[in-house]
Amino acid sequence: MRVSTSQVHQQGVTAMLEQQSKLTKTQLQLATGRRIQVPSDDPTGAKGVLDLEQLIAATEQYERNADAAEARLTSEEVALNSTVDLLQRARELAVRGNTDTVNAEGRKAIASEVRQLLASLLGIANGKDQNGDYLFAGHQTDQEPFSDDGSGGYTYNGDQGQRTLQIGPTRRVEVGDAGSDVFMNIPGASQDVFSILYDLAADLDADNPDPASLNDLDAAMDNILTIQGKVGARRNAIERQNQVNESQVLQLQTTRSALQDLDYAEAVTRLNQQMVGLQAAQQSYAKVQGLSLFNFIR
Amino acid sequence: MADFLDIGVTGLRAFQRSLATTSHNIANVNTEGYSRQRVELSARPPQYVGGTYVGSGVQMDGVRRVYDQFLTDQVRTTSSAQQRHEALHELAAQIDDMLGDPEAGMAPVLQSFFNAAHDVADDPTSTPARQVLLSEAESLTARFHNVYDRLDDLRGAVNTRLDTMVEEVNTLASAIAGVNQDILNLPKDSMNGTANDLLDHRDRLITQLSEYVSLRTQDQSDSTVNVFIGNGQPLVVGTDSQALATTADPYDPTQLRIAFTGGGTAVDVTNQLSGGRLGGTLEFREQVLDGAFNGLGKVATGVAELFNAQHRLGQDLDGDLGADFFSFRAPEVLVHSSNSGTASISASITDVAQITTSDYRLERSGADYSLTRLSDGTVFDLDASGFPGVPVTVDGVEITLDAGAVADGDRFLLRPTRSGADSIGVSLVNTNDIAAAAPIRTSKSAVNTGSGQISAGTVDSLDANLTQTVAITFNNPPTTFDVNGTGTGNPSGVAYTSGSDISYNGWTIQISGAPAAGDTFTVAENTGGVGDNRNALEFAEIQNKPLLDNQTSTITDAYGSVVADVGSRTRQAQQADAAQSTLLAQSQAARESVSGVNLDEEAANLVRFQQAYQATAQVISSANLLFDTLLAAVRR
């Protein structure tokens, strides 16, 4: 086929421009480490990467929510442990107070210690979590939940709400228990735990111990133990969900990496090839352009 | 003998012309669109002398332009196609870059916003957490505006380009007509019709014009050429040229359309122009830019409407029901400039799960009011649903005739999602107004003896009696219960099934377990419930729930669609551009192969004609010698 002079030139230039363009693209890939620079490089891949990134971010948020849940449940567990220790001590005192070997003086001394325990228990029940919210107030976390009128009447000012946190796409976990369930409405006892201790102290003071108070204390402790069991189960659930979340994040990141990350070995090889290609195009252009019949017709 | 000299002279003349033409070719080796010229030589008619025919030298028949019309047409066609895809690719790539950028796109800021909502759910009384949510909302809306503004800039750039291109087309058209006029003015050439270089010039003008828009040419017998664009509009007829002009879109004055101003009237040809940069730019606007506006607007509409809907079902720190979190303008209804009626029509989004990214045309024809969904041409019969007397809802958009009347033949353009990304804003300013809590709370009586439990409850809709106290009391035997509270109608003897839904006044609860006779459960207003995060849990999870496109897509899906759409169109354009570039290069090579100048060839021709000239000069010299000899022979 007959080739015109400008065609020779044009083809040489076009070839060089093409090589340069491919080279630049490879360079950019190597500099950013991404195979997909703009969505048009791979539209379905780009959408896939967007979806994966959203899932990863959402799962990482669930992990943060799980941390917050864990912190709150830990605060609750500490409070419940102290309560159990306290009630244990109260029971010991009640047993001692009920034996005939103790006299009125002795009973007064025991009563005094029981009142100390009562004050401590009220303090624990009105305790706060790591954010400064009342632990056992239901949803009314800015109001002190338990108040006493000074003469043995104890009122719960909170509600029966229970906060849940989202630790997985379909998993919510309770992070607290209402004060009414922990301290006020005790199955198997006829009054709340503060009144139990108040009456115990009053009876001991009046040298008239009531053996029924032992049963009440047992019921109260059983209630706390049941709730502790629930808290433990929740913490286990969080731990299991954390494992699920972690392995999911890892798997999603691996998939994203497969879609988006550059295969460096392949890219560097390609870069070398394209550089050779460009050099070849440039050198052949230089050589061919020099050839002309006019060089020989003087 | 006299012939001898004559013949020499004819040779000299012929070779002089040949050398001139060869140097003309050499001089124009780099001229674009130049077709090489060849001097056609033929032997002069012989003379009949003494019974035989004797040759009488060489004559020049003409200067032939080496040219193939088919190849030139090929170049024009591929040029139009290549420029069309290049223009489309160049413009689409700008949107592609912007949307897919991991830092500048919408995805990261959407994620941060919903993460901040989760942080509020984790600690509902924390003022800093609430403040962060408001700040993230501001960032989100700012980013929407930002992307919208960039799209709007492109829209303006398209208008500017259309103006410029229309001017170029007009200039080229009048230039072509001018060349046609020149050709008519000049004397005729027997071989080509007219001067070769004028023909080359006109060809080049027409090829340049084909880069702007697809065209067809028609050669006339008087060597002029007519040029037609679109589907037959005569842009150049002989020595007259018509012009294109940009006109305002009859619905939207900020958008330009192309009109053909021939014969005094302006005819809108926007839909008939294809190919070339003009066609590619129009295609970009219609298929990529408008789609990007609407797709982005749908994401913004989804975020605002879904979040607001959930937020309104909650209770804020002041104990009030949630107000709108995001502010949002109603979609625009554009009036056709030639409407004669006085109607004022408005639209509002009523069901965000049904909205599409299409625009709609509302028109009245006689007694028929119809709405056409422009993406697929589906027509909805509005008057059958009572329009304009009552509002009608199509694809989640409610259309209402507010005032005035629609005249026969009036048309309106409805663009529900177009300005979504521009109209979204943050309405809340006070951290206390974030409605993280639910407006109701449930409780069981302290004196219940059974094991029944009541769930925390969810709010489904804003009923007027939502926060009225409602008591549920179990009968003896506890297989049924009575309900007592304003708005419930106080039903009695309702059958009890453990765990099943019980709904009144817009809320739903479940009672489970074994309640005893006389046990009471209460649903009441959530006064003082500042530590309640139930509504925050719901609105934080909006991003992960498929709530758009008839409950099949999440917000991220909707955004991903926009990115993928633009990405695949850009890719298509890029690949088509590459393919057409190859075709263009091939057709140019084919044309060059016939018409292009090869310097080596011309150098060889130079040598050839030079030698021939020298030889002919030698003939003259011989003739002179003969004459001298003759003169010497007859001298005294």
PDB file of N, CA and C in Angstrom, chain A residues 1-7 34 38-41 43 47 50-51 54 57-58 61-62 64-65 68 131 133 139-142 159-160 163-166 169 172 181 185 292-294 297, chain B residues 36 96-97 100 107 111 115 118-119 121-125 441 443-444 527-533 537-538 541 543-544 556 567-568 571 589 592-593 596-601 607:
ATOM      1  N   MET A   1       0.849  -1.186   0.000  1.00  0.00           N
ATOM      2  CA  MET A   1       0.000   0.000   0.000  1.00  0.00           C
ATOM      3  C   MET A   1       0.885   1.236   0.000  1.00  0.00           C
ATOM      4  N   ARG A   2       0.517   2.199  -0.803  1.00  0.00           N
ATOM      5  CA  ARG A   2       1.287   3.428  -0.898  1.00  0.00           C
ATOM      6  C   ARG A   2       1.128   4.232   0.391  1.00  0.00           C
ATOM      7  N   VAL A   3       2.249   4.727   0.891  1.00  0.00           N
ATOM      8  CA  VAL A   3       2.199   5.470   2.145  1.00  0.00           C
ATOM      9  C   VAL A   3       2.699   6.885   1.905  1.00  0.00           C
ATOM     10  N   SER A   4       1.944   7.891   2.342  1.00  0.00           N
ATOM     11  CA  SER A   4       2.395   9.262   2.144  1.00  0.00           C
ATOM     12  C   SER A   4       3.341   9.650   3.279  1.00  0.00           C
ATOM     13  N   THR A   5       4.145  10.696   3.041  1.00  0.00           N
ATOM     14  CA  THR A   5       5.130  11.125   4.031  1.00  0.00           C
ATOM     15  C   THR A   5       4.459  11.526   5.341  1.00  0.00           C
ATOM     16  N   SER A   6       3.362  12.267   5.247  1.00  0.00           N
ATOM     17  CA  SER A   6       2.721  12.701   6.484  1.00  0.00           C
ATOM     18  C   SER A   6       2.127  11.510   7.227  1.00  0.00           C
ATOM     19  N   GLN A   7       1.742  10.475   6.504  1.00  0.00           N
ATOM     20  CA  GLN A   7       1.205   9.286   7.148  1.00  0.00           C
ATOM     21  C   GLN A   7       2.279   8.596   7.965  1.00  0.00           C
ATOM     22  N   ARG A  34      -3.626   1.282  43.722  1.00  0.00           N
ATOM     23  CA  ARG A  34      -4.990   0.846  43.428  1.00  0.00           C
ATOM     24  C   ARG A  34      -5.089   0.426  41.984  1.00  0.00           C
ATOM     25  N   VAL A  38     -10.484   5.146  38.626  1.00  0.00           N
ATOM     26  CA  VAL A  38     -11.785   5.794  38.516  1.00  0.00           C
ATOM     27  C   VAL A  38     -12.808   4.679  38.237  1.00  0.00           C
ATOM     28  N   PRO A  39     -14.078   4.894  38.586  1.00  0.00           N
ATOM     29  CA  PRO A  39     -15.064   3.826  38.417  1.00  0.00           C
ATOM     30  C   PRO A  39     -15.113   3.249  37.009  1.00  0.00           C
ATOM     31  N   SER A  40     -14.797   4.071  35.973  1.00  0.00           N
ATOM     32  CA  SER A  40     -14.905   3.551  34.618  1.00  0.00           C
ATOM     33  C   SER A  40     -13.842   2.485  34.327  1.00  0.00           C
ATOM     34  N   ASP A  41     -12.817   2.399  35.170  1.00  0.00           N
ATOM     35  CA  ASP A  41     -11.836   1.331  34.982  1.00  0.00           C
ATOM     36  C   ASP A  41     -12.504  -0.028  35.135  1.00  0.00           C
ATOM     37  N   PRO A  43     -16.498  -0.680  36.376  1.00  0.00           N
ATOM     38  CA  PRO A  43     -17.682  -0.162  37.069  1.00  0.00           C
ATOM     39  C   PRO A  43     -18.263  -1.131  38.098  1.00  0.00           C
ATOM     40  N   LYS A  47     -18.364  -0.471  42.242  1.00  0.00           N
ATOM     41  CA  LYS A  47     -19.564  -0.551  43.078  1.00  0.00           C
ATOM     42  C   LYS A  47     -19.358  -1.574  44.180  1.00  0.00           C
ATOM     43  N   LEU A  50     -17.355  -0.046  46.905  1.00  0.00           N
ATOM     44  CA  LEU A  50     -18.185   0.863  47.709  1.00  0.00           C
ATOM     45  C   LEU A  50     -19.013   0.083  48.726  1.00  0.00           C
ATOM     46  N   ASP A  51     -19.662  -0.984  48.241  1.00  0.00           N
ATOM     47  CA  ASP A  51     -20.506  -1.797  49.125  1.00  0.00           C
ATOM     48  C   ASP A  51     -19.670  -2.395  50.251  1.00  0.00           C
ATOM     49  N   GLN A  54     -18.712   0.096  52.871  1.00  0.00           N
ATOM     50  CA  GLN A  54     -19.816   0.437  53.758  1.00  0.00           C
ATOM     51  C   GLN A  54     -20.021  -0.655  54.798  1.00  0.00           C
ATOM     52  N   ALA A  57     -17.216  -0.440  57.391  1.00  0.00           N
ATOM     53  CA  ALA A  57     -17.414   0.672  58.320  1.00  0.00           C
ATOM     54  C   ALA A  57     -18.542   0.364  59.293  1.00  0.00           C
ATOM     55  N   ALA A  58     -19.627  -0.232  58.785  1.00  0.00           N
ATOM     56  CA  ALA A  58     -20.761  -0.557  59.662  1.00  0.00           C
ATOM     57  C   ALA A  58     -20.336  -1.582  60.719  1.00  0.00           C
ATOM     58  N   GLN A  61     -18.305  -0.074  63.348  1.00  0.00           N
ATOM     59  CA  GLN A  61     -19.139   0.680  64.283  1.00  0.00           C
ATOM     60  C   GLN A  61     -19.798  -0.265  65.287  1.00  0.00           C
ATOM     61  N   TYR A  62     -20.247  -1.451  64.813  1.00  0.00           N
ATOM     62  CA  TYR A  62     -20.827  -2.417  65.748  1.00  0.00           C
ATOM     63  C   TYR A  62     -19.798  -2.801  66.803  1.00  0.00           C
ATOM     64  N   ARG A  64     -17.448  -0.870  67.974  1.00  0.00           N
ATOM     65  CA  ARG A  64     -17.395   0.230  68.934  1.00  0.00           C
ATOM     66  C   ARG A  64     -18.600   0.186  69.866  1.00  0.00           C
ATOM     67  N   ASN A  65     -19.787  -0.109  69.290  1.00  0.00           N
ATOM     68  CA  ASN A  65     -20.985  -0.219  70.129  1.00  0.00           C
ATOM     69  C   ASN A  65     -20.812  -1.335  71.159  1.00  0.00           C
ATOM     70  N   ALA A  68     -18.808  -0.137  74.070  1.00  0.00           N
ATOM     71  CA  ALA A  68     -19.612   0.679  74.985  1.00  0.00           C
ATOM     72  C   ALA A  68     -20.509  -0.214  75.832  1.00  0.00           C
ATOM     73  N   ASN A 131     -20.320   6.920  81.853  1.00  0.00           N
ATOM     74  CA  ASN A 131     -20.689   8.190  81.228  1.00  0.00           C
ATOM     75  C   ASN A 131     -21.327   9.163  82.205  1.00  0.00           C
ATOM     76  N   ASP A 133     -24.158   8.451  83.814  1.00  0.00           N
ATOM     77  CA  ASP A 133     -25.606   8.193  83.909  1.00  0.00           C
ATOM     78  C   ASP A 133     -25.863   7.230  85.054  1.00  0.00           C
ATOM     79  N   HIS A 139     -34.844   4.471  82.118  1.00  0.00           N
ATOM     80  CA  HIS A 139     -34.482   5.477  81.127  1.00  0.00           C
ATOM     81  C   HIS A 139     -34.228   6.845  81.749  1.00  0.00           C
ATOM     82  N   GLN A 140     -34.583   7.026  83.045  1.00  0.00           N
ATOM     83  CA  GLN A 140     -34.476   8.379  83.606  1.00  0.00           C
ATOM     84  C   GLN A 140     -33.123   8.539  84.256  1.00  0.00           C
ATOM     85  N   THR A 141     -32.094   8.493  83.403  1.00  0.00           N
ATOM     86  CA  THR A 141     -30.725   8.349  83.886  1.00  0.00           C
ATOM     87  C   THR A 141     -30.132   9.619  84.457  1.00  0.00           C
ATOM     88  N   ASP A 142     -30.873  10.728  84.443  1.00  0.00           N
ATOM     89  CA  ASP A 142     -30.302  11.923  85.041  1.00  0.00           C
ATOM     90  C   ASP A 142     -30.910  12.192  86.415  1.00  0.00           C
ATOM     91  N   ASP A 159     -37.885   4.390  85.943  1.00  0.00           N
ATOM     92  CA  ASP A 159     -38.899   3.593  85.244  1.00  0.00           C
ATOM     93  C   ASP A 159     -38.348   2.198  84.924  1.00  0.00           C
ATOM     94  N   GLN A 160     -39.146   1.413  84.213  1.00  0.00           N
ATOM     95  CA  GLN A 160     -38.756   0.027  83.969  1.00  0.00           C
ATOM     96  C   GLN A 160     -38.014  -0.150  82.653  1.00  0.00           C
ATOM     97  N   ARG A 163     -32.004  -0.236  78.447  1.00  0.00           N
ATOM     98  CA  ARG A 163     -31.367   0.225  77.206  1.00  0.00           C
ATOM     99  C   ARG A 163     -30.730  -0.951  76.482  1.00  0.00           C
ATOM    100  N   THR A 164     -30.856  -0.955  75.153  1.00  0.00           N
ATOM    101  CA  THR A 164     -30.149  -1.969  74.359  1.00  0.00           C
ATOM    102  C   THR A 164     -29.201  -1.256  73.403  1.00  0.00           C
ATOM    103  N   LEU A 165     -28.118  -1.930  73.058  1.00  0.00           N
ATOM    104  CA  LEU A 165     -27.180  -1.380  72.060  1.00  0.00           C
ATOM    105  C   LEU A 165     -27.069  -2.359  70.897  1.00  0.00           C
ATOM    106  N   GLN A 166     -26.817  -1.811  69.698  1.00  0.00           N
ATOM    107  CA  GLN A 166     -26.741  -2.648  68.497  1.00  0.00           C
ATOM    108  C   GLN A 166     -25.319  -3.143  68.313  1.00  0.00           C
ATOM    109  N   PRO A 169     -25.628  -6.685  62.948  1.00  0.00           N
ATOM    110  CA  PRO A 169     -26.677  -6.188  62.046  1.00  0.00           C
ATOM    111  C   PRO A 169     -28.084  -6.522  62.526  1.00  0.00           C
ATOM    112  N   ARG A 172     -29.179  -7.028  69.120  1.00  0.00           N
ATOM    113  CA  ARG A 172     -29.107  -5.989  70.141  1.00  0.00           C
ATOM    114  C   ARG A 172     -28.930  -6.657  71.481  1.00  0.00           C
ATOM    115  N   ASP A 181     -36.360  -3.922  89.143  1.00  0.00           N
ATOM    116  CA  ASP A 181     -36.162  -5.379  89.075  1.00  0.00           C
ATOM    117  C   ASP A 181     -35.061  -5.844  90.009  1.00  0.00           C
ATOM    118  N   ASN A 185     -38.725  -4.998  93.451  1.00  0.00           N
ATOM    119  CA  ASN A 185     -39.709  -6.088  93.362  1.00  0.00           C
ATOM    120  C   ASN A 185     -38.984  -7.424  93.420  1.00  0.00           C
ATOM    121  N   SER A 292      15.496   9.779   3.577  1.00  0.00           N
ATOM    122  CA  SER A 292      14.818  10.515   2.510  1.00  0.00           C
ATOM    123  C   SER A 292      15.674  10.468   1.251  1.00  0.00           C
ATOM    124  N   LEU A 293      15.020  10.395   0.133  1.00  0.00           N
ATOM    125  CA  LEU A 293      15.736  10.357  -1.142  1.00  0.00           C
ATOM    126  C   LEU A 293      16.522  11.636  -1.348  1.00  0.00           C
ATOM    127  N   PHE A 294      16.023  12.729  -0.766  1.00  0.00           N
ATOM    128  CA  PHE A 294      16.698  14.010  -0.948  1.00  0.00           C
ATOM    129  C   PHE A 294      18.112  13.993  -0.373  1.00  0.00           C
ATOM    130  N   ILE A 297      19.954  12.607  -3.628  1.00  0.00           N
ATOM    131  CA  ILE A 297      20.075  13.466  -4.809  1.00  0.00           C
ATOM    132  C   ILE A 297      20.678  14.748  -4.287  1.00  0.00           C
TER     133      ILE A 297
ATOM    134  N   ARG B  36      -2.636  15.316  -3.696  1.00  0.00           N
ATOM    135  CA  ARG B  36      -1.523  15.553  -4.621  1.00  0.00           C
ATOM    136  C   ARG B  36      -2.049  15.693  -6.046  1.00  0.00           C
ATOM    137  N   ASP B  96     -17.310  10.993  36.509  1.00  0.00           N
ATOM    138  CA  ASP B  96     -16.786   9.713  36.955  1.00  0.00           C
ATOM    139  C   ASP B  96     -15.709   9.896  38.017  1.00  0.00           C
ATOM    140  N   ASP B  97     -14.745  10.783  37.713  1.00  0.00           N
ATOM    141  CA  ASP B  97     -13.672  11.111  38.658  1.00  0.00           C
ATOM    142  C   ASP B  97     -14.226  11.543  39.996  1.00  0.00           C
ATOM    143  N   GLY B 100     -16.387   8.820  42.116  1.00  0.00           N
ATOM    144  CA  GLY B 100     -15.706   7.621  42.581  1.00  0.00           C
ATOM    145  C   GLY B 100     -14.536   7.910  43.487  1.00  0.00           C
ATOM    146  N   ALA B 107     -19.652   8.497  49.642  1.00  0.00           N
ATOM    147  CA  ALA B 107     -19.696   7.316  50.515  1.00  0.00           C
ATOM    148  C   ALA B 107     -19.111   7.528  51.915  1.00  0.00           C
ATOM    149  N   GLN B 111     -21.196   7.435  55.600  1.00  0.00           N
ATOM    150  CA  GLN B 111     -20.843   6.492  56.657  1.00  0.00           C
ATOM    151  C   GLN B 111     -20.607   7.198  57.976  1.00  0.00           C
ATOM    152  N   ASN B 115     -22.531   6.582  61.530  1.00  0.00           N
ATOM    153  CA  ASN B 115     -21.722   6.183  62.695  1.00  0.00           C
ATOM    154  C   ASN B 115     -21.977   7.121  63.860  1.00  0.00           C
ATOM    155  N   HIS B 118     -25.062   6.187  65.578  1.00  0.00           N
ATOM    156  CA  HIS B 118     -24.842   5.052  66.486  1.00  0.00           C
ATOM    157  C   HIS B 118     -24.210   5.518  67.794  1.00  0.00           C
ATOM    158  N   ASP B 119     -23.273   6.480  67.687  1.00  0.00           N
ATOM    159  CA  ASP B 119     -22.629   6.969  68.907  1.00  0.00           C
ATOM    160  C   ASP B 119     -23.649   7.637  69.815  1.00  0.00           C
ATOM    161  N   ALA B 121     -26.779   6.695  69.970  1.00  0.00           N
ATOM    162  CA  ALA B 121     -27.522   5.560  70.547  1.00  0.00           C
ATOM    163  C   ALA B 121     -26.734   4.926  71.695  1.00  0.00           C
ATOM    164  N   ASP B 122     -25.419   4.933  71.592  1.00  0.00           N
ATOM    165  CA  ASP B 122     -24.604   4.340  72.657  1.00  0.00           C
ATOM    166  C   ASP B 122     -24.654   5.167  73.931  1.00  0.00           C
ATOM    167  N   ASP B 123     -24.850   6.480  73.815  1.00  0.00           N
ATOM    168  CA  ASP B 123     -24.806   7.361  74.982  1.00  0.00           C
ATOM    169  C   ASP B 123     -25.755   8.521  74.745  1.00  0.00           C
ATOM    170  N   PRO B 124     -27.054   8.296  74.903  1.00  0.00           N
ATOM    171  CA  PRO B 124     -28.039   9.297  74.459  1.00  0.00           C
ATOM    172  C   PRO B 124     -28.006  10.615  75.221  1.00  0.00           C
ATOM    173  N   THR B 125     -27.485  10.626  76.465  1.00  0.00           N
ATOM    174  CA  THR B 125     -27.499  11.892  77.192  1.00  0.00           C
ATOM    175  C   THR B 125     -26.243  12.717  76.930  1.00  0.00           C
ATOM    176  N   ARG B 441     -43.377   4.548  77.048  1.00  0.00           N
ATOM    177  CA  ARG B 441     -42.672   3.519  77.811  1.00  0.00           C
ATOM    178  C   ARG B 441     -43.705   2.547  78.375  1.00  0.00           C
ATOM    179  N   SER B 443     -44.606  -0.610  81.307  1.00  0.00           N
ATOM    180  CA  SER B 443     -44.253  -1.102  82.644  1.00  0.00           C
ATOM    181  C   SER B 443     -45.255  -2.168  83.068  1.00  0.00           C
ATOM    182  N   LYS B 444     -44.812  -3.011  84.009  1.00  0.00           N
ATOM    183  CA  LYS B 444     -45.759  -3.956  84.601  1.00  0.00           C
ATOM    184  C   LYS B 444     -45.952  -3.573  86.059  1.00  0.00           C
ATOM    185  N   THR B 527     -42.119  10.256  80.038  1.00  0.00           N
ATOM    186  CA  THR B 527     -41.638  11.501  80.646  1.00  0.00           C
ATOM    187  C   THR B 527     -40.313  11.254  81.350  1.00  0.00           C
ATOM    188  N   GLY B 528     -39.352  12.165  81.165  1.00  0.00           N
ATOM    189  CA  GLY B 528     -38.075  12.064  81.854  1.00  0.00           C
ATOM    190  C   GLY B 528     -37.163  10.976  81.318  1.00  0.00           C
ATOM    191  N   GLY B 529     -37.547  10.315  80.224  1.00  0.00           N
ATOM    192  CA  GLY B 529     -36.739   9.195  79.727  1.00  0.00           C
ATOM    193  C   GLY B 529     -35.542   9.638  78.925  1.00  0.00           C
ATOM    194  N   VAL B 530     -34.638  10.426  79.509  1.00  0.00           N
ATOM    195  CA  VAL B 530     -33.534  10.996  78.738  1.00  0.00           C
ATOM    196  C   VAL B 530     -32.502   9.952  78.345  1.00  0.00           C
ATOM    197  N   GLY B 531     -32.433   8.841  79.123  1.00  0.00           N
ATOM    198  CA  GLY B 531     -31.434   7.817  78.823  1.00  0.00           C
ATOM    199  C   GLY B 531     -31.939   6.795  77.812  1.00  0.00           C
ATOM    200  N   ASP B 532     -33.125   7.039  77.247  1.00  0.00           N
ATOM    201  CA  ASP B 532     -33.714   6.091  76.297  1.00  0.00           C
ATOM    202  C   ASP B 532     -33.111   6.312  74.915  1.00  0.00           C
ATOM    203  N   ASN B 533     -32.668   5.236  74.281  1.00  0.00           N
ATOM    204  CA  ASN B 533     -32.037   5.366  72.960  1.00  0.00           C
ATOM    205  C   ASN B 533     -32.804   4.641  71.859  1.00  0.00           C
ATOM    206  N   LEU B 537     -31.533   4.050  67.981  1.00  0.00           N
ATOM    207  CA  LEU B 537     -31.189   2.741  67.420  1.00  0.00           C
ATOM    208  C   LEU B 537     -31.822   2.582  66.047  1.00  0.00           C
ATOM    209  N   GLU B 538     -33.088   3.049  65.919  1.00  0.00           N
ATOM    210  CA  GLU B 538     -33.776   2.907  64.632  1.00  0.00           C
ATOM    211  C   GLU B 538     -33.165   3.796  63.561  1.00  0.00           C
ATOM    212  N   GLU B 541     -29.824   2.764  62.072  1.00  0.00           N
ATOM    213  CA  GLU B 541     -29.793   1.581  61.206  1.00  0.00           C
ATOM    214  C   GLU B 541     -30.429   1.812  59.848  1.00  0.00           C
ATOM    215  N   GLN B 543     -29.337   3.255  57.292  1.00  0.00           N
ATOM    216  CA  GLN B 543     -28.414   3.049  56.185  1.00  0.00           C
ATOM    217  C   GLN B 543     -28.337   1.589  55.761  1.00  0.00           C
ATOM    218  N   ASN B 544     -28.587   0.680  56.719  1.00  0.00           N
ATOM    219  CA  ASN B 544     -28.392  -0.736  56.420  1.00  0.00           C
ATOM    220  C   ASN B 544     -29.667  -1.433  55.994  1.00  0.00           C
ATOM    221  N   THR B 556     -26.899   3.168  50.395  1.00  0.00           N
ATOM    222  CA  THR B 556     -25.614   2.921  49.753  1.00  0.00           C
ATOM    223  C   THR B 556     -25.813   2.305  48.373  1.00  0.00           C
ATOM    224  N   GLY B 567     -19.975   5.323  35.693  1.00  0.00           N
ATOM    225  CA  GLY B 567     -18.755   4.577  35.386  1.00  0.00           C
ATOM    226  C   GLY B 567     -18.897   3.753  34.118  1.00  0.00           C
ATOM    227  N   SER B 568     -20.014   3.051  33.991  1.00  0.00           N
ATOM    228  CA  SER B 568     -20.116   2.192  32.801  1.00  0.00           C
ATOM    229  C   SER B 568     -20.364   3.017  31.548  1.00  0.00           C
ATOM    230  N   ARG B 571     -17.044   4.273  30.567  1.00  0.00           N
ATOM    231  CA  ARG B 571     -16.250   3.195  30.000  1.00  0.00           C
ATOM    232  C   ARG B 571     -16.688   2.893  28.573  1.00  0.00           C
ATOM    233  N   ALA B 589      -5.584   6.829   6.814  1.00  0.00           N
ATOM    234  CA  ALA B 589      -4.466   6.173   6.128  1.00  0.00           C
ATOM    235  C   ALA B 589      -4.857   5.806   4.698  1.00  0.00           C
ATOM    236  N   GLU B 592      -4.898   8.964   2.702  1.00  0.00           N
ATOM    237  CA  GLU B 592      -3.535   9.414   2.474  1.00  0.00           C
ATOM    238  C   GLU B 592      -2.832   8.549   1.450  1.00  0.00           C
ATOM    239  N   SER B 593      -3.163   7.274   1.524  1.00  0.00           N
ATOM    240  CA  SER B 593      -2.524   6.346   0.598  1.00  0.00           C
ATOM    241  C   SER B 593      -2.813   6.745  -0.854  1.00  0.00           C
ATOM    242  N   GLY B 596      -2.163  11.359  -0.536  1.00  0.00           N
ATOM    243  CA  GLY B 596      -1.075  11.998   0.196  1.00  0.00           C
ATOM    244  C   GLY B 596       0.196  12.131  -0.628  1.00  0.00           C
ATOM    245  N   VAL B 597       1.023  13.056  -0.258  1.00  0.00           N
ATOM    246  CA  VAL B 597       2.284  13.310  -0.952  1.00  0.00           C
ATOM    247  C   VAL B 597       3.374  12.464  -0.308  1.00  0.00           C
ATOM    248  N   ASN B 598       4.111  11.763  -1.130  1.00  0.00           N
ATOM    249  CA  ASN B 598       5.266  11.008  -0.622  1.00  0.00           C
ATOM    250  C   ASN B 598       6.519  11.706  -1.127  1.00  0.00           C
ATOM    251  N   LEU B 599       7.331  12.218  -0.239  1.00  0.00           N
ATOM    252  CA  LEU B 599       8.472  13.021  -0.637  1.00  0.00           C
ATOM    253  C   LEU B 599       9.461  12.242  -1.497  1.00  0.00           C
ATOM    254  N   ASP B 600       9.649  10.976  -1.186  1.00  0.00           N
ATOM    255  CA  ASP B 600      10.562  10.172  -1.992  1.00  0.00           C
ATOM    256  C   ASP B 600      10.053  10.083  -3.429  1.00  0.00           C
ATOM    257  N   GLU B 601       8.748   9.878  -3.541  1.00  0.00           N
ATOM    258  CA  GLU B 601       8.143   9.790  -4.876  1.00  0.00           C
ATOM    259  C   GLU B 601       8.342  11.104  -5.639  1.00  0.00           C
ATOM    260  N   VAL B 607      13.712  14.279 -10.248  1.00  0.00           N
ATOM    261  CA  VAL B 607      14.848  13.792 -11.038  1.00  0.00           C
ATOM    262  C   VAL B 607      14.373  13.472 -12.452  1.00  0.00           C
TER     263      VAL B 607
END
